[in-house]
Coordinates of N, CA and C in Angstrom, one line a residue:
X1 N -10.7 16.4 8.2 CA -10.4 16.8 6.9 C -11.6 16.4 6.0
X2 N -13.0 17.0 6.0 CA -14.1 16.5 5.4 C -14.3 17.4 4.7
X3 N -13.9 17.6 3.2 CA -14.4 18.6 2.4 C -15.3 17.8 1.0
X4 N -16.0 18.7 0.8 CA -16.8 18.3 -0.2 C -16.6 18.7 -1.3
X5 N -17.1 17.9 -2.5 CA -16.8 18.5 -4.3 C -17.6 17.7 -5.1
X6 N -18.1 18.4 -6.0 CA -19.4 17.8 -6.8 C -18.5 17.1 -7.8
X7 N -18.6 15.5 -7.8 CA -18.4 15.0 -8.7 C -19.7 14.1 -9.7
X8 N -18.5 13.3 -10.7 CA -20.0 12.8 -11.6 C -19.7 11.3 -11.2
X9 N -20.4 10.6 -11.1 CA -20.8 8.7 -10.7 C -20.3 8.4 -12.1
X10 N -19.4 7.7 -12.5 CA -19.3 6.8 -14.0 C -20.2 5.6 -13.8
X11 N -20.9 5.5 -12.5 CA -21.9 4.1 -12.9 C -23.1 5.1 -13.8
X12 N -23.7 6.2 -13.1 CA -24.7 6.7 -13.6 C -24.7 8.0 -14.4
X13 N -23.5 8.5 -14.4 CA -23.5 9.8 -15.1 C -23.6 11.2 -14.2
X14 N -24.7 10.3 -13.4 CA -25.4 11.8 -12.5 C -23.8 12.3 -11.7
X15 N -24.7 13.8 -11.6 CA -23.8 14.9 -10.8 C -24.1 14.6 -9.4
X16 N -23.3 13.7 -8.4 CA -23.3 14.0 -6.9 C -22.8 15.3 -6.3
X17 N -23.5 16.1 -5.6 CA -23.3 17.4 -4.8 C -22.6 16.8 -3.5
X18 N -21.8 17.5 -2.8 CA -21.6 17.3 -1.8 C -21.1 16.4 -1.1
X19 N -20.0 15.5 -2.1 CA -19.8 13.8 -1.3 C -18.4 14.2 -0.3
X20 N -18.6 13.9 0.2 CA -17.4 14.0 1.6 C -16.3 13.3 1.0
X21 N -14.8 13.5 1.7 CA -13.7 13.1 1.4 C -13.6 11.3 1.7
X22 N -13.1 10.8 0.7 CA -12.8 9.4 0.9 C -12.8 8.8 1.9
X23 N -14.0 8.7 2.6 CA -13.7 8.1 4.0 C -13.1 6.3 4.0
X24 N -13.0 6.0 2.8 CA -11.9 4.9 2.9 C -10.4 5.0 3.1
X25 N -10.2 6.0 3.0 CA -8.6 5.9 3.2 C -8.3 7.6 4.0
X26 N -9.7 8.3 4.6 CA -8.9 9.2 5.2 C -8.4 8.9 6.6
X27 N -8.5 7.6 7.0 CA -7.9 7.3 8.5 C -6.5 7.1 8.2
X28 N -5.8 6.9 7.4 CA -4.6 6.8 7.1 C -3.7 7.7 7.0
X29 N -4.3 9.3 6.9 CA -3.8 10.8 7.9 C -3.3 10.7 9.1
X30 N -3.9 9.4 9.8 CA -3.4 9.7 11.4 C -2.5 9.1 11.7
X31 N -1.8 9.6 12.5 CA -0.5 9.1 13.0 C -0.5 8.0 13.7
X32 N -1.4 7.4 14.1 CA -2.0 6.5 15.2 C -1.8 5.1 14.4
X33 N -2.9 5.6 13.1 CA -2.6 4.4 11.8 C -1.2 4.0 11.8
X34 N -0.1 5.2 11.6 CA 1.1 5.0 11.4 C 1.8 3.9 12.0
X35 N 1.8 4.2 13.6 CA 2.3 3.6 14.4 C 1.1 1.9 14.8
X36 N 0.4 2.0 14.6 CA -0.6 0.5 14.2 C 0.2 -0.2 13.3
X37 N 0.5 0.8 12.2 CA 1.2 -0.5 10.8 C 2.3 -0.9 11.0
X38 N 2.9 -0.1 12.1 CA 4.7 -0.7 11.9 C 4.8 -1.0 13.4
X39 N 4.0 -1.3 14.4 CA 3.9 -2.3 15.3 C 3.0 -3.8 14.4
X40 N 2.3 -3.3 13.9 CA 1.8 -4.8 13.5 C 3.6 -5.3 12.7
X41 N 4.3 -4.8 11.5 CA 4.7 -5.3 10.9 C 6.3 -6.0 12.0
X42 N 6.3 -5.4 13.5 CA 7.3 -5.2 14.3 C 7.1 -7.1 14.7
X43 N 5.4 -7.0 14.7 CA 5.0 -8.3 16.1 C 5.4 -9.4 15.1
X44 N 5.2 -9.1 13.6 CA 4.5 -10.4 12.3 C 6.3 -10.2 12.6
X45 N 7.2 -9.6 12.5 CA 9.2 -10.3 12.6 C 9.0 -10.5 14.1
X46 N 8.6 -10.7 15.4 CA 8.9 -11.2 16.0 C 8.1 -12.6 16.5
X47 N 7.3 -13.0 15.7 CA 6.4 -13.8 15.9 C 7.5 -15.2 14.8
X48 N 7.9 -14.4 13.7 CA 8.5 -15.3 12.2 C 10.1 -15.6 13.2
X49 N 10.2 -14.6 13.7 CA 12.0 -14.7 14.5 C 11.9 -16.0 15.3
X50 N 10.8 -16.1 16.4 CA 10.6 -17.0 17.1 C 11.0 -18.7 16.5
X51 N 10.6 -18.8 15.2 CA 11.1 -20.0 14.7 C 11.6 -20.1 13.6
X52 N 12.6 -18.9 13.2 CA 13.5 -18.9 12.3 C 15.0 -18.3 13.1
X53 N 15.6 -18.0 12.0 CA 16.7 -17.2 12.0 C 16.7 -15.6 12.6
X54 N 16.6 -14.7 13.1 CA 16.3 -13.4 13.0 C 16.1 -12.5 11.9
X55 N 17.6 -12.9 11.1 CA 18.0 -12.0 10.2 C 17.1 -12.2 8.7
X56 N 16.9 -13.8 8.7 CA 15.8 -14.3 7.7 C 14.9 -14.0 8.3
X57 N 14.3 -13.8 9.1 CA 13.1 -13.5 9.6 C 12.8 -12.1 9.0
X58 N 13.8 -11.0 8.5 CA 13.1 -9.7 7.9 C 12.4 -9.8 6.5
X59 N 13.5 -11.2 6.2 CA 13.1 -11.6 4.6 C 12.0 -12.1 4.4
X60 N 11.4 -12.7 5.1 CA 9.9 -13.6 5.4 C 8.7 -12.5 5.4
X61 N 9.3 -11.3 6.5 CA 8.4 -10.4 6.7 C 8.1 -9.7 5.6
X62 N 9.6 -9.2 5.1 CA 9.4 -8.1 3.8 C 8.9 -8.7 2.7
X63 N 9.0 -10.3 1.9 CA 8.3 -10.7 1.2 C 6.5 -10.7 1.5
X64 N 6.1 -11.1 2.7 CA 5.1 -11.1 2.9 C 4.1 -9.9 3.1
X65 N 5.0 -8.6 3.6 CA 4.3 -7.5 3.6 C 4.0 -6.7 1.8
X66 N 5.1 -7.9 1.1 CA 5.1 -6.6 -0.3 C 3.5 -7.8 -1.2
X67 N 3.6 -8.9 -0.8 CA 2.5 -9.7 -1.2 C 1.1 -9.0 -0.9
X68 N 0.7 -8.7 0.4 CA -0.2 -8.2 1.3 C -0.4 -7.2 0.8
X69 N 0.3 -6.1 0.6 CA 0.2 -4.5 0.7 C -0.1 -4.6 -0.8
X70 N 0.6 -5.2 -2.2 CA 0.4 -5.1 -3.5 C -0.9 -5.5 -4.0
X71 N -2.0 -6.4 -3.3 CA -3.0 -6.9 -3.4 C -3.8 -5.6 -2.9
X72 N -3.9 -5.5 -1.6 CA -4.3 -4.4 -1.0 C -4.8 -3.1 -1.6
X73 N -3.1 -2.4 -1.3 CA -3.1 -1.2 -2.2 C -3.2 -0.7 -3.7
X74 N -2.7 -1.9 -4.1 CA -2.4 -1.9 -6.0 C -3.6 -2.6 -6.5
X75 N -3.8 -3.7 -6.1 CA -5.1 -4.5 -6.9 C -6.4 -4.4 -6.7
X76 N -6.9 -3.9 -5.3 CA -8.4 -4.2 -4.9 C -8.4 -2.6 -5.1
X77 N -9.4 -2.6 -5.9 CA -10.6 -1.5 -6.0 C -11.9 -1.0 -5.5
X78 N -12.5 0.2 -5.7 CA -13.2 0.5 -5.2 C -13.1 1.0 -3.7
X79 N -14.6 1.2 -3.1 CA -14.7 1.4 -1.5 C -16.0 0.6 -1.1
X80 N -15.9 0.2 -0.1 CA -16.9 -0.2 0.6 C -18.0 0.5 1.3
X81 N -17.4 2.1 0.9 CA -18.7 3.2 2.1 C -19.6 3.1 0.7
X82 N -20.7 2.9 1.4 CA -21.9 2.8 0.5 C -22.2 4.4 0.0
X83 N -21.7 5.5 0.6 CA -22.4 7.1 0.2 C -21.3 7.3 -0.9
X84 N -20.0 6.6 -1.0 CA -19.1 7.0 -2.1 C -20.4 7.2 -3.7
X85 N -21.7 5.9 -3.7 CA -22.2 5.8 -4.7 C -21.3 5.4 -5.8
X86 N -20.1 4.7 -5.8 CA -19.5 4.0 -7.0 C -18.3 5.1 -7.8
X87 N -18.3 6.6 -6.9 CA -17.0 7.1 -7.5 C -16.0 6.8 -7.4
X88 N -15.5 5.8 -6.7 CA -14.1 5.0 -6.6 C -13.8 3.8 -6.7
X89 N -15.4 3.3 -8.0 CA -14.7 1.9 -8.0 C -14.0 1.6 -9.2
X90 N -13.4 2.8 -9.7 CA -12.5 2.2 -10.8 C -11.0 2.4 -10.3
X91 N -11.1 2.6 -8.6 CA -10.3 3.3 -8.5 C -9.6 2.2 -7.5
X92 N -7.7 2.1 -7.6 CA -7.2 1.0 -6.8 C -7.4 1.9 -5.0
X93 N -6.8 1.0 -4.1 CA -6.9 2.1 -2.9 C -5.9 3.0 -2.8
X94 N -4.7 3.0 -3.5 CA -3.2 3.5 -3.4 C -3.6 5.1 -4.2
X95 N -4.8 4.7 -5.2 CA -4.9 5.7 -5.8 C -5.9 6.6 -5.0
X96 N -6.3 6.2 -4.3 CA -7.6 6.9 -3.5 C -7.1 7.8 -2.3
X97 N -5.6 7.3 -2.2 CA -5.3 7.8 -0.9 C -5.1 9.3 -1.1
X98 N -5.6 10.3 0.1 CA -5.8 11.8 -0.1 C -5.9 12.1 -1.5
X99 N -6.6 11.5 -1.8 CA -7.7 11.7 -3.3 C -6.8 12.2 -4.6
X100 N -5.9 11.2 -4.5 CA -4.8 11.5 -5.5 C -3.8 12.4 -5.2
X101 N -3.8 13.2 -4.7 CA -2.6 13.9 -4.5 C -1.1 13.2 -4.2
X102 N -0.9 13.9 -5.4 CA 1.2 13.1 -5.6 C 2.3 14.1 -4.0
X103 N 2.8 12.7 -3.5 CA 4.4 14.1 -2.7 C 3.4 14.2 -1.4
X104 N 2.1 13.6 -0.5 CA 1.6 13.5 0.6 C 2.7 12.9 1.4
X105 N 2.6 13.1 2.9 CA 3.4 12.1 4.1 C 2.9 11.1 4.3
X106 N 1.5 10.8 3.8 CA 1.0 9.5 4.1 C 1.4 8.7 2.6
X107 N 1.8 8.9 1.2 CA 2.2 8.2 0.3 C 3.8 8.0 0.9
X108 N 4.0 8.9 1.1 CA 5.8 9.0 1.3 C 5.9 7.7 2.1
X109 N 5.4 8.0 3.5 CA 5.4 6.8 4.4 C 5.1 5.8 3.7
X110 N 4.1 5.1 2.8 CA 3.8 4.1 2.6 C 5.1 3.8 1.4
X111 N 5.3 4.7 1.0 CA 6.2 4.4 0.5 C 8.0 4.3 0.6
X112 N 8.1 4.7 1.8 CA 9.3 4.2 2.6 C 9.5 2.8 3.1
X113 N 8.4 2.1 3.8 CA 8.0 1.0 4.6 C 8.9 0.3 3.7
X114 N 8.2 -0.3 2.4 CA 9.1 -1.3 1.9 C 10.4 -1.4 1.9
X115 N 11.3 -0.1 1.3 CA 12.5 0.3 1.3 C 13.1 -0.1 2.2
X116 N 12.7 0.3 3.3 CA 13.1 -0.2 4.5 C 13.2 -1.6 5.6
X117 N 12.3 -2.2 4.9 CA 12.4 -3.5 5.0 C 12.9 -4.5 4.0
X118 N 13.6 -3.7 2.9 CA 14.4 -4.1 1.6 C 15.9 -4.5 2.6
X119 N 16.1 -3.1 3.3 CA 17.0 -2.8 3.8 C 17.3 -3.8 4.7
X120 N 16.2 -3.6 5.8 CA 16.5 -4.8 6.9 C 16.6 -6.2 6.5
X121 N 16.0 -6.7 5.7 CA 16.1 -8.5 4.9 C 17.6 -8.2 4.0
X122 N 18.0 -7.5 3.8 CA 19.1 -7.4 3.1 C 20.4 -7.1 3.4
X123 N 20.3 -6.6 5.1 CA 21.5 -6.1 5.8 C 21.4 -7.1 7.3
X124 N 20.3 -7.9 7.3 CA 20.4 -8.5 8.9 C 20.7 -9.6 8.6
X125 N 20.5 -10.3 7.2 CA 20.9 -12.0 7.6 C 22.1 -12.3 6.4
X126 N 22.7 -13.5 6.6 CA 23.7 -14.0 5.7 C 23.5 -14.1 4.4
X127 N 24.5 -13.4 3.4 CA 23.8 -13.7 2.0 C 23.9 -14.4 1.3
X128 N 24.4 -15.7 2.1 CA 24.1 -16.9 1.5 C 22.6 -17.5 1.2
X129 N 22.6 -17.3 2.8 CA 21.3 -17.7 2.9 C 20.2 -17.0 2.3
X130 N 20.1 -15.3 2.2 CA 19.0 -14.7 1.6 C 19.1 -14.8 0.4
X131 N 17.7 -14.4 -0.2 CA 17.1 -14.4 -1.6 C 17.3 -13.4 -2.1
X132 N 18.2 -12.6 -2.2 CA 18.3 -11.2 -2.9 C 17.8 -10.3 -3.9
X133 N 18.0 -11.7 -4.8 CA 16.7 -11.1 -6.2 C 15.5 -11.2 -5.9
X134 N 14.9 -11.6 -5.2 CA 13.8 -12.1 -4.6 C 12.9 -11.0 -3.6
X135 N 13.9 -10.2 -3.0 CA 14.0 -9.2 -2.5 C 13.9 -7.7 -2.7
X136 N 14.9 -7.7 -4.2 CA 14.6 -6.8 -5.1 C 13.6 -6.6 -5.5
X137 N 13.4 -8.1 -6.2 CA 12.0 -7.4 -7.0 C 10.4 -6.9 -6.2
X138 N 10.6 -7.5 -5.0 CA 9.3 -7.2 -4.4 C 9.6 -5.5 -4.3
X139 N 10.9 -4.9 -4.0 CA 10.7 -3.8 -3.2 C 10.7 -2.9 -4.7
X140 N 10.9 -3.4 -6.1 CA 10.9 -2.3 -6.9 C 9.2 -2.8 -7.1
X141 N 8.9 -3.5 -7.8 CA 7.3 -3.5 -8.0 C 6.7 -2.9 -7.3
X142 N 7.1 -2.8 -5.9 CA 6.3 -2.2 -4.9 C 6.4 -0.3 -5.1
X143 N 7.7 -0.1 -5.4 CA 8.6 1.3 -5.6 C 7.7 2.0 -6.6
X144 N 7.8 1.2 -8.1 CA 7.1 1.6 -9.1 C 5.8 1.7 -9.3
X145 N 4.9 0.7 -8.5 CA 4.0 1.0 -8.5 C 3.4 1.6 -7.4
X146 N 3.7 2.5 -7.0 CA 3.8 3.8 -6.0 C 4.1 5.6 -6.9
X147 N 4.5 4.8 -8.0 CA 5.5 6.2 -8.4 C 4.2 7.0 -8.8
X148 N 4.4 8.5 -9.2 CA 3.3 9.0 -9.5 C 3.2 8.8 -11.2
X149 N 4.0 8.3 -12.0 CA 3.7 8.2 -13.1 C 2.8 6.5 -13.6
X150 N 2.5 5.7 -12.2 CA 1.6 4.8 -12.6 C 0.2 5.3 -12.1
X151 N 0.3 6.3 -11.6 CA -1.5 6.6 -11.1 C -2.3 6.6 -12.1
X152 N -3.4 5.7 -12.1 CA -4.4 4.8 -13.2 C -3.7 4.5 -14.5
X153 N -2.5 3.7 -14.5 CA -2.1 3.2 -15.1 C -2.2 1.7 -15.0
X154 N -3.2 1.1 -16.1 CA -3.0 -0.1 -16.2 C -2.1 -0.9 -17.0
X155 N -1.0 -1.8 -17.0 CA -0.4 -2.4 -17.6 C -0.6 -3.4 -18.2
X156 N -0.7 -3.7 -19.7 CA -1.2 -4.4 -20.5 C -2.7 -4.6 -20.3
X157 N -3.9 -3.4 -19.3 CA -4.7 -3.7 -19.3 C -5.6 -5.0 -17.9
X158 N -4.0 -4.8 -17.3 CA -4.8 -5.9 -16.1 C -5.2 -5.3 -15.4
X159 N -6.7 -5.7 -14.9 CA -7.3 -5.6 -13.8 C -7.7 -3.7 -14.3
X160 N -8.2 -3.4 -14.8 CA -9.0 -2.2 -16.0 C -10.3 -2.8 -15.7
X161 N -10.9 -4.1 -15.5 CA -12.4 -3.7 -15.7 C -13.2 -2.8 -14.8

């Protein structure tokens, strides 16, 4: 999926001809990625199970994946391919993914993951023991800032430079 489109550089103004598709985030089309991300997140609850509870063990995971992924996807900007020439560094990665386009399989997917591990930390262990609100809020911050109406939306200006 390598198409080109003349954009302009906000570091320099100039007109780039011909820049290839986001090669920061177009491996994340493949299904390969898919199944990489939810084996990694399968081994990180069976690694946490080993010396916990099981069922708390989703809660561990799901806090820690919405920590990971919100830094990730929501706060680090830019790209690291040097031929981008600085068109995406005003840009978070979440928003880079298939170059903005709202309603993709690959947003959808990333945007189920958490849900679903809302699900699992909230239906596998005792709710005494789980943190519920705790739980919520990771999976709505996560929710909302996924939605298409925060794409380059900064809130109160954080993290805008």
């Amino acid at each position: 999926m390598t198409t080109t489109a003349v954009v302009t550089s906000p570091r320099t103004g100039v007109k780039l001809a011909a820049v290839p598709t986001n090669r920061n985030t177009e491996w994340l089309n493949q299904k390969a990625a898919w199944a990489f991300y939810i084996i990694l997140i399968l081994l990180s609850w069976l690694v946490i199970a080993s010396w916990t509870d099981p069922g708390l063990a989703w809660t561990y995971v799901h806090l820690g994946h919405g920590a990971i992924t919100y830094f990730l996807l929501h706060w680090n900007k830019g790209s690291p391919i040097q031929d981008d020439q600085g068109i995406y560094d005003s840009m978070t990665f979440w928003e880079q993914i298939d170059d903005g386009v709202q309603g993709t399989a690959t947003r959808k997917f990333f945007t189920v993951v958490p849900v679903v591990l809302f699900l699992l930390a909230s239906h596998a262990t005792d709710f005494r023991r789980q943190p519920l609100g705790l739980n919520l809020l990771v999976v709505v911050v996560l929710t909302i800032a996924k939605t298409s109406r925060m794409h380059r939306v900064r809130i109160f200006g954080i993290n805008s430079d």
